[in-house]
């Protein structure tokens, strides 16, 4: 008879609110994706603390959640 052992893995939601990449690291990461090789990729910061990521002709606004700093 085999004994079944169950392991529970839990994750904290706190990690979702901590930056994983610096803006320059994000651009470097995206530039290494084959499908994005022919596109201009840049990131600029705004006075409100958000960032504008440009990939080709598309713009993405990256913001920090309001409760990020507590």
C-alpha positions as semicolon CSV with decimal commas, in nm:
position;residue;x (nm);y (nm);z (nm)
1;X;0,000;0,000;0,000
2;X;0,132;0,344;-0,097
3;X;0,107;0,637;0,136
4;X;-0,012;0,965;-0,019
5;X;0,146;1,275;0,128
6;X;-0,013;1,610;0,050
7;X;0,190;1,928;0,070
8;X;0,021;2,264;0,081
9;X;0,183;2,559;-0,090
10;X;0,063;2,906;-0,005
11;X;0,166;3,240;-0,145
12;X;0,155;3,585;-0,003
13;X;-0,023;3,858;-0,195
14;X;0,236;4,105;-0,064
15;X;0,468;4,012;-0,350
16;X;0,217;4,156;-0,597
17;X;0,279;4,503;-0,459
18;X;0,658;4,501;-0,470
19;X;0,840;4,599;-0,788
20;X;1,019;4,305;-0,944
21;X;1,199;4,495;-1,220
22;X;1,350;4,841;-1,228
23;X;1,235;5,037;-1,533
24;X;1,566;4,974;-1,712
25;X;1,554;4,602;-1,628
26;X;1,201;4,582;-1,771
27;X;1,313;4,741;-2,099
28;X;1,616;4,509;-2,119
29;X;1,391;4,207;-2,054
30;X;1,143;4,308;-2,325
31;X;1,421;4,377;-2,575
32;X;1,530;4,013;-2,544
33;X;1,191;3,878;-2,656
34;X;1,218;3,758;-3,016
35;X;0,876;3,892;-3,119
36;X;0,972;4,243;-2,999
37;X;1,314;4,260;-3,166
38;X;1,206;4,500;-3,442
39;X;1,017;4,738;-3,214
40;X;1,144;5,044;-3,031
41;X;1,102;4,994;-2,655
42;X;1,141;5,271;-2,400
43;X;1,015;5,375;-2,060
44;X;0,970;5,724;-1,913
45;X;0,866;5,828;-1,566
46;X;0,589;6,077;-1,490
47;X;0,581;6,331;-1,204
48;X;0,304;6,130;-1,032
49;X;0,533;5,826;-0,998
50;X;0,382;5,628;-1,284
51;X;0,572;5,515;-1,593
52;X;0,487;5,516;-1,962
53;X;0,617;5,208;-2,141
54;X;0,634;5,240;-2,518
55;X;0,653;4,924;-2,729
56;X;0,649;5,011;-3,097
57;X;0,348;5,238;-3,147
58;X;0,167;5,126;-2,829
59;X;0,179;5,300;-2,493
60;X;0,123;5,140;-2,152
61;X;0,091;5,330;-1,824
62;X;0,237;5,148;-1,523
63;X;0,120;5,275;-1,185
64;X;0,195;5,181;-0,828
65;X;-0,112;5,073;-0,626
66;X;-0,237;5,345;-0,390
67;X;-0,177;5,128;-0,082
68;X;0,179;5,040;-0,190
69;X;0,345;5,259;0,071
70;X;0,096;5,178;0,344
